[in-house]
Amino acid sequence: MRYNRKIIYVMVFICVLFIALAVYLTYFTLFEAEDVIQNSYNRRTWEEEEYVLRGSITDRNGVVLAESREDEDGGQVRVYNYGSRYTHVIGYSSRTYGRTGLELKYNDMLLQTDTIESISEAISGNNEKQQGASLRLTLDNELTERAETLMQGKNGAVVAIVPKTGEVLCLYSNPTFDSNEEALSAAWGNLTEDEDSPFVARATNGLYAPGSTFKTVTAAAAVENGYEDYTMNDEGSCVIDGYKVSNYGGHSYGELDLSRGFAKSSNVMFATLAVMLGESKMKSIVSSFGIGAEIPFDIGVSKSQFNYDDGMSETDVAAVGIGQGKLMVTPLQMALVAAAVANGGVIMTPYLVEEATMSSGKSIYKAETSVWKKAITAKTADTIKDYMIECVSSGTGTGAAISSIQVAGKTGTAQNERDGKEHAWFICFAPAEDPEIAICVMQEYSGATGSTCAPIAKDLISHYLK
């Protein structure tokens, strides 16, 4: 009997081990396997490149941005034809440093061939590599080249979107670096130690206070809640719960309606309005624009931050009303804010990859446009559009004015942890009557006002709509 009991214990122990193993394998298959497969350092994913020539990546007009070429040893080298221009979007594919960006996200497609048999033939002795699928992006190379030129020597980002569809035309971050293998290897040590953090994609992963560009959101909340006819006397500053709010440069604007207060970017008006709206309504409009939510996108995007889970004091609400406080956003997020106003209050899901095509011409993936958020009503969007038009025609955004094209925009100058090193912002769209492009330009720690970004946006609009 004693031996039988021991046998039972052993059998129970073995059964527990089998159950634990089954549970682990089930968990791994459901929750971990995809991450392991997509891990850029998983060497098994590189084995396919012994038999498949990695597919090319082009812009919306067919300009080849990245391609693979066979070398003398029968291997392949990944070539980025524009060096550093698309490093933060396309990324790099390196056996030494792994994969990033679209190279990582769409790795399977870039190595997908027309048939399973073609791979089998290659493995069985056919030395000729099969061709992987190519990706056509929504990016416009000419527009991005212009952004690259205009942002030379300036840290920050330029984002351009088609408001009606969500197609991303430009997603440029600076500083950047050459993603070609030889250049990457030579610079890697310096890149990892660079205080300017060139690995950070400012457009999608940089988090900054939005400053007065956020008054676009505050104004939308005001209009949605019946404050469209609000007027006040701006004396240059006001005190809210013991906290002094002043206009930039100490300007006093006198009697203001909402449109003029927006055009002149009155901190006094928008801090006061935010307090009148209150915590609940401000939180509601922030949520409506998707701030703090996960943005669905082809590459990783940092979630904008709105860190007020424990409630907001009046000074907190006032600070948020003018784009300060514990509010941090990405340039992509603010481009979507501009796009929402341009598109009647609707934010379309942004996307980068338009289509994936096999070497035979067969399409294996085609992007579909979809609505991400319904931020505000069409009526409110039309009102905010008028405010943004006035901002460019006679307010702080006159640097973006174009004689033949009506531009709607908003400047922003955001204080941060570095005194005298404000972030400069400008968001806009054009043509205002039928928007084809929405833009966000951001220069980090520039020490300048948002009006310095307006001419960059003007140049990009003129270039795109030429």
XYZ file of C-alpha atoms in Angstrom:
466
model
C 0.000 0.000 0.000
C 2.874 2.320 0.868
C 4.464 1.775 -2.580
C 1.127 2.369 -4.309
C 0.836 5.715 -2.525
C 4.302 6.728 -3.750
C 3.426 5.750 -7.302
C 0.275 7.883 -7.084
C 2.326 10.873 -5.847
C 4.759 10.493 -8.730
C 1.925 10.211 -11.260
C 0.216 13.309 -9.818
C 3.499 15.233 -9.970
C 4.062 14.229 -13.619
C 0.468 15.181 -14.494
C 0.976 18.599 -12.888
C 4.134 19.081 -14.968
C 2.278 18.144 -18.166
C -0.585 20.507 -17.314
C 1.871 23.340 -16.547
C 3.658 22.691 -19.832
C 0.351 22.682 -21.753
C -0.728 25.934 -20.068
C 2.615 27.576 -20.875
C 2.572 26.443 -24.510
C -1.007 27.678 -24.900
C -0.124 31.033 -23.345
C 3.023 31.326 -25.488
C 1.120 30.537 -28.694
C -1.654 33.019 -27.942
C 0.277 35.924 -26.407
C 4.033 35.645 -26.961
C 4.638 33.870 -30.279
C 3.938 36.880 -32.502
C 6.371 39.065 -30.534
C 9.093 36.429 -30.822
C 8.471 36.024 -34.559
C 8.575 39.791 -35.086
C 11.634 40.304 -32.889
C 14.298 41.868 -35.080
C 16.992 39.762 -33.417
C 15.279 36.440 -34.149
C 17.864 34.850 -36.449
C 15.353 32.463 -38.000
C 13.656 35.410 -39.692
C 16.925 36.166 -41.480
C 17.149 32.695 -43.008
C 14.431 33.546 -45.542
C 16.718 36.215 -46.983
C 19.036 33.447 -48.121
C 16.404 32.601 -50.726
C 14.328 35.771 -51.148
C 15.439 39.192 -52.351
C 13.748 41.615 -49.961
C 11.016 43.661 -51.627
C 11.421 47.337 -52.475
C 9.658 50.270 -50.830
C 8.437 53.191 -52.936
C 6.701 56.504 -52.333
C 3.180 57.218 -53.603
C 4.523 58.090 -57.071
C 6.733 55.024 -57.488
C 10.032 56.634 -56.419
C 12.176 53.826 -54.946
C 13.093 54.670 -51.360
C 14.561 51.302 -50.315
C 15.619 48.237 -52.286
C 17.771 45.131 -51.989
C 20.566 44.218 -54.364
C 22.507 40.978 -54.644
C 26.191 41.234 -53.767
C 29.134 39.336 -55.223
C 28.862 36.579 -52.615
C 25.256 35.730 -53.452
C 23.920 37.597 -50.431
C 22.041 40.857 -50.513
C 22.538 44.389 -49.315
C 19.719 46.726 -48.321
C 20.050 50.130 -49.957
C 18.302 53.269 -48.716
C 18.451 55.615 -51.681
C 17.889 58.767 -49.647
C 20.189 57.989 -46.732
C 18.740 59.574 -43.612
C 15.487 61.001 -45.018
C 13.248 58.062 -44.072
C 15.186 56.482 -41.202
C 12.419 57.138 -38.663
C 9.707 55.769 -40.966
C 11.134 52.966 -43.094
C 13.764 52.203 -40.462
C 16.636 49.860 -41.259
C 17.159 46.135 -41.810
C 20.556 45.083 -40.490
C 21.903 41.714 -39.401
C 24.021 43.556 -36.836
C 21.510 46.062 -35.441
C 18.187 44.347 -36.207
C 15.148 45.889 -37.853
C 13.060 48.972 -37.113
C 10.107 50.885 -38.561
C 8.278 49.540 -41.597
C 11.142 47.118 -42.242
C 10.180 45.359 -39.017
C 6.405 45.773 -39.149
C 6.064 44.539 -42.750
C 8.956 42.076 -42.728
C 6.746 39.122 -43.690
C 5.282 40.956 -46.685
C 8.675 42.162 -47.901
C 9.818 38.525 -47.970
C 6.600 37.064 -49.369
C 6.925 35.463 -52.814
C 4.320 34.488 -55.396
C 4.172 30.810 -54.433
C 5.393 28.456 -51.769
C 6.900 26.347 -54.555
C 9.305 29.117 -55.547
C 10.876 29.003 -52.095
C 11.032 25.213 -52.236
C 12.830 25.404 -55.579
C 15.346 27.875 -54.181
C 16.051 25.707 -51.147
C 16.403 22.575 -53.280
C 19.246 24.015 -55.335
C 18.036 26.848 -57.549
C 20.494 29.631 -56.652
C 18.406 32.400 -58.156
C 16.706 34.421 -55.423
C 12.958 34.936 -55.580
C 11.592 38.480 -55.359
C 9.693 39.564 -52.248
C 6.612 41.775 -52.340
C 7.063 45.536 -52.653
C 5.381 48.233 -50.549
C 3.937 51.449 -51.961
C 3.694 54.124 -49.304
C 1.473 57.195 -49.025
C 4.552 59.395 -48.527
C 5.439 62.052 -51.089
C 9.201 62.070 -51.664
C 9.303 65.592 -53.119
C 7.344 67.007 -50.186
C 9.540 65.160 -47.688
C 12.669 66.404 -49.460
C 11.355 69.941 -49.048
C 10.670 69.344 -45.349
C 14.191 67.953 -44.938
C 15.670 71.100 -46.502
C 13.523 73.479 -44.457
C 14.305 71.690 -41.183
C 18.059 71.558 -41.726
C 19.798 72.593 -38.510
C 16.531 72.515 -36.563
C 15.495 69.687 -34.234
C 11.831 68.806 -34.551
C 9.312 67.318 -36.933
C 7.069 67.902 -39.929
C 3.872 65.895 -40.399
C 1.536 66.254 -43.379
C -1.750 64.373 -43.820
C -4.592 64.225 -46.344
C -7.533 65.121 -44.033
C -10.201 63.281 -46.036
C -8.390 59.928 -46.131
C -5.702 59.801 -43.418
C -2.872 59.269 -45.950
C 0.387 60.492 -44.428
C 2.262 62.576 -47.001
C 5.246 63.515 -44.872
C 6.588 62.184 -41.571
C 9.984 63.763 -41.132
C 11.975 63.920 -37.900
C 15.265 65.687 -37.253
C 17.960 64.898 -36.159
C 18.224 61.693 -38.125
C 20.963 59.394 -39.425
C 21.915 57.369 -42.493
C 20.285 53.933 -42.278
C 22.563 52.235 -44.830
C 24.582 49.420 -43.222
C 28.050 50.856 -43.802
C 27.140 54.321 -42.553
C 25.178 52.880 -39.634
C 28.121 50.756 -38.499
C 30.534 53.666 -38.743
C 28.306 56.028 -36.750
C 26.673 53.663 -34.243
C 28.903 54.545 -31.290
C 28.423 58.278 -31.763
C 24.687 57.865 -32.331
C 24.173 56.038 -29.040
C 26.005 58.789 -27.128
C 24.567 61.793 -28.974
C 22.750 64.121 -26.535
C 20.333 65.104 -29.324
C 18.924 61.528 -29.285
C 18.832 60.894 -33.051
C 17.163 57.505 -32.510
C 13.999 59.262 -31.268
C 11.444 59.804 -34.031
C 10.204 63.263 -33.053
C 7.126 63.062 -35.284
C 5.686 59.950 -33.640
C 7.540 59.446 -30.358
C 8.515 62.921 -29.221
C 6.221 64.237 -26.464
C 5.913 67.989 -25.996
C 3.624 70.600 -24.464
C 1.548 71.858 -27.431
C 1.298 75.455 -26.260
C -1.234 77.651 -28.012
C -1.923 75.181 -30.833
C -4.043 73.459 -28.181
C -6.320 76.507 -28.125
C -7.828 74.893 -31.218
C -9.139 72.150 -28.912
C -10.161 74.593 -26.162
C -11.995 76.763 -28.697
C -13.830 73.681 -29.973
C -14.942 72.887 -26.414
C -16.140 76.467 -25.990
C -18.166 76.436 -29.227
C -19.597 72.970 -28.504
C -20.784 74.192 -25.100
C -22.429 77.452 -26.132
C -19.630 80.002 -25.601
C -19.366 81.038 -29.241
C -20.557 84.583 -28.442
C -18.310 84.976 -25.389
C -16.465 88.304 -25.089
C -14.082 89.716 -22.492
C -11.698 92.577 -21.792
C -8.125 91.279 -21.955
C -5.878 93.409 -19.735
C -2.757 91.301 -20.355
C -3.015 89.038 -17.327
C -5.450 87.514 -14.876
C -5.252 85.598 -11.595
C -6.856 82.169 -11.320
C -6.906 80.615 -7.868
C -3.770 82.546 -6.928
C -1.947 81.699 -10.176
C -1.110 84.555 -12.552
C -1.747 83.910 -16.241
C -0.118 86.360 -18.667
C -0.171 86.788 -22.422
C 3.021 86.116 -24.344
C 5.157 89.262 -24.230
C 2.733 90.847 -21.738
C 0.428 92.116 -24.496
C -3.002 93.503 -23.588
C -5.602 92.976 -26.299
C -8.563 94.832 -24.838
C -12.083 93.846 -25.854
C -12.057 90.435 -27.547
C -14.566 88.041 -29.000
C -13.664 84.367 -29.353
C -12.480 84.668 -32.955
C -10.176 87.616 -32.250
C -8.928 86.065 -29.008
C -7.983 82.961 -30.998
C -6.254 84.969 -33.748
C -4.251 86.963 -31.201
C -3.671 83.839 -29.067
C -4.847 85.394 -25.816
C -3.762 83.266 -22.852
C -6.032 85.307 -20.606
C -9.123 84.489 -22.652
C -8.435 80.764 -23.076
C -7.353 80.139 -19.488
C -10.525 81.896 -18.337
C -12.669 79.955 -20.817
C -11.188 76.639 -19.720
C -12.048 77.375 -16.083
C -15.581 78.355 -17.093
C -15.927 75.076 -19.008
C -14.573 73.110 -16.043
C -12.736 69.839 -15.593
C -15.423 67.539 -16.989
C -15.924 69.389 -20.291
C -12.176 69.845 -20.816
C -11.545 66.164 -20.209
C -14.366 65.323 -22.596
C -12.965 67.376 -25.488
C -9.466 65.989 -24.902
C -10.880 62.477 -25.173
C -12.895 63.378 -28.286
C -9.706 64.334 -30.124
C -8.058 61.058 -29.116
C -5.487 62.687 -26.847
C -4.248 60.011 -24.461
C -5.544 57.197 -26.676
C -3.526 54.718 -28.723
C -3.269 56.008 -32.301
C -3.635 53.091 -34.758
C -0.697 53.398 -37.137
C 1.788 51.427 -39.237
C 4.675 52.187 -36.875
C 4.856 52.765 -33.134
C 3.438 56.031 -31.763
C 3.857 57.292 -28.208
C 0.543 57.919 -26.503
C -0.080 61.571 -25.788
C -0.236 62.262 -22.071
C -3.001 63.890 -20.082
C -2.006 63.047 -16.527
C -4.971 64.191 -14.482
C -6.492 60.931 -13.264
C -6.567 62.291 -9.712
C -8.617 65.328 -10.671
C -7.842 68.898 -11.719
C -7.631 72.115 -9.771
C -8.707 75.394 -11.391
C -5.070 76.199 -12.137
C -4.684 72.783 -13.794
C -7.706 73.456 -16.006
C -6.408 76.939 -16.861
C -2.972 75.569 -17.789
C -4.461 72.890 -20.040
C -6.672 75.507 -21.701
C -3.535 77.185 -23.077
C -1.682 73.941 -23.858
C 0.521 73.740 -20.777
C 0.411 71.740 -17.533
C 0.643 67.954 -17.498
C -0.286 67.747 -21.154
C 2.159 66.244 -23.682
C 1.461 65.442 -27.323
C 3.253 64.172 -30.424
C 3.434 66.215 -33.643
C 1.383 63.457 -35.305
C -1.338 64.039 -32.704
C -1.483 67.765 -33.452
C -1.523 67.118 -37.200
C -4.615 65.002 -36.546
C -6.172 67.888 -34.594
C -5.713 70.131 -37.646
C -7.017 67.369 -39.914
C -10.116 66.976 -37.733
C -11.078 70.634 -38.189
C -10.320 70.390 -41.919
C -12.495 67.276 -42.292
C -15.687 68.484 -40.661
C -14.760 67.245 -37.182
C -13.867 63.687 -38.257
C -10.378 62.215 -37.743
C -9.523 59.552 -40.279
C -7.194 56.724 -39.246
C -3.690 57.739 -40.372
C -1.743 55.261 -42.478
C 1.565 54.900 -44.343
C 1.321 51.730 -46.438
C -1.020 52.061 -49.415
C -0.458 48.692 -51.084
C 1.722 45.576 -51.106
C 2.308 43.939 -54.487
C 3.924 40.654 -55.513
C 6.536 40.549 -58.275
C 3.802 39.161 -60.558
C 1.751 42.307 -59.998
C -0.767 40.632 -57.701
C -1.891 42.843 -54.838
C -1.755 41.116 -51.440
C -2.657 44.132 -49.310
C -4.617 47.302 -49.972
C -5.233 49.978 -47.366
C -8.807 50.973 -46.607
C -9.739 54.367 -45.228
C -11.610 54.382 -41.928
C -12.813 56.821 -39.291
C -10.801 56.873 -36.066
C -12.607 59.580 -34.055
C -15.578 61.883 -34.479
C -14.032 64.722 -32.512
C -16.532 67.572 -32.950
C -19.618 68.423 -34.947
C -19.329 69.695 -38.515
C -20.815 73.024 -37.392
C -18.180 73.452 -34.705
C -15.451 72.497 -37.187
C -16.651 75.197 -39.589
C -16.534 77.787 -36.806
C -13.017 76.785 -35.724
C -11.959 76.832 -39.382
C -13.052 80.492 -39.563
C -11.019 81.254 -36.426
C -7.956 79.587 -37.968
C -8.411 81.533 -41.210
C -8.443 84.789 -39.228
C -5.321 83.676 -37.332
C -3.438 83.438 -40.653
C -4.984 86.497 -42.303
C -4.574 88.944 -39.405
C -3.265 87.161 -36.318
C -0.131 85.387 -35.159
C 0.010 83.089 -38.206
C 0.413 85.641 -41.006
C 3.727 84.022 -41.974
C 1.709 81.187 -43.546
C -0.486 83.430 -45.703
C -0.474 82.680 -49.452
C -2.042 85.140 -51.874
C -3.662 82.518 -54.101
C -4.543 79.933 -51.428
C -6.575 80.443 -48.266
C -4.726 78.892 -45.328
C -6.221 78.134 -41.904
C -3.767 77.752 -39.027
C -2.728 78.245 -35.412
C 0.626 79.080 -33.862
C 1.940 77.762 -30.565
C 4.801 78.648 -28.232
C 5.214 76.099 -25.451
C 7.154 76.603 -22.239
C 9.068 73.585 -20.955
C 11.721 72.535 -18.463
C 14.361 74.687 -20.208
C 13.900 78.397 -19.514
C 14.070 80.485 -22.670
C 13.988 77.389 -24.892
C 10.322 77.230 -25.865
C 8.996 74.720 -28.387
C 7.645 76.411 -31.522
C 4.531 74.963 -33.203
C 2.292 75.626 -36.157
C -0.689 73.578 -37.329
C -2.690 74.356 -40.449
C -4.585 73.111 -43.492
C -5.260 74.328 -47.025
C -7.057 75.240 -49.176
C -9.402 76.212 -46.359
C -12.548 75.853 -48.474
C -11.678 72.308 -49.596
C -8.660 71.038 -47.619
C -6.189 68.760 -49.388
C -3.375 68.860 -46.829
C -3.060 69.337 -43.055
C 0.353 70.100 -41.580
C 2.073 70.258 -38.214
C 5.521 71.848 -37.922
C 7.313 71.639 -34.571
C 10.761 72.908 -33.593
C 11.887 71.682 -30.183
C 13.740 73.943 -27.748
C 13.982 76.607 -30.441
C 13.516 79.553 -28.089
C 11.309 81.114 -30.750
C 7.568 81.655 -31.185
C 5.287 79.506 -33.296
C 5.264 82.184 -35.960
C 8.746 80.964 -37.015
C 7.177 77.650 -38.090
C 4.464 79.282 -40.199
C 6.720 80.063 -43.210
C 7.838 76.410 -43.305
C 4.211 75.305 -43.519
C 3.584 77.972 -46.182
C 6.435 76.627 -48.298
C 5.193 73.040 -47.970
C 1.615 73.976 -48.876
C 2.782 75.947 -51.930
C 5.012 73.048 -52.975
C 2.272 70.430 -52.587
C -0.541 72.418 -54.210
C 1.580 73.878 -56.999
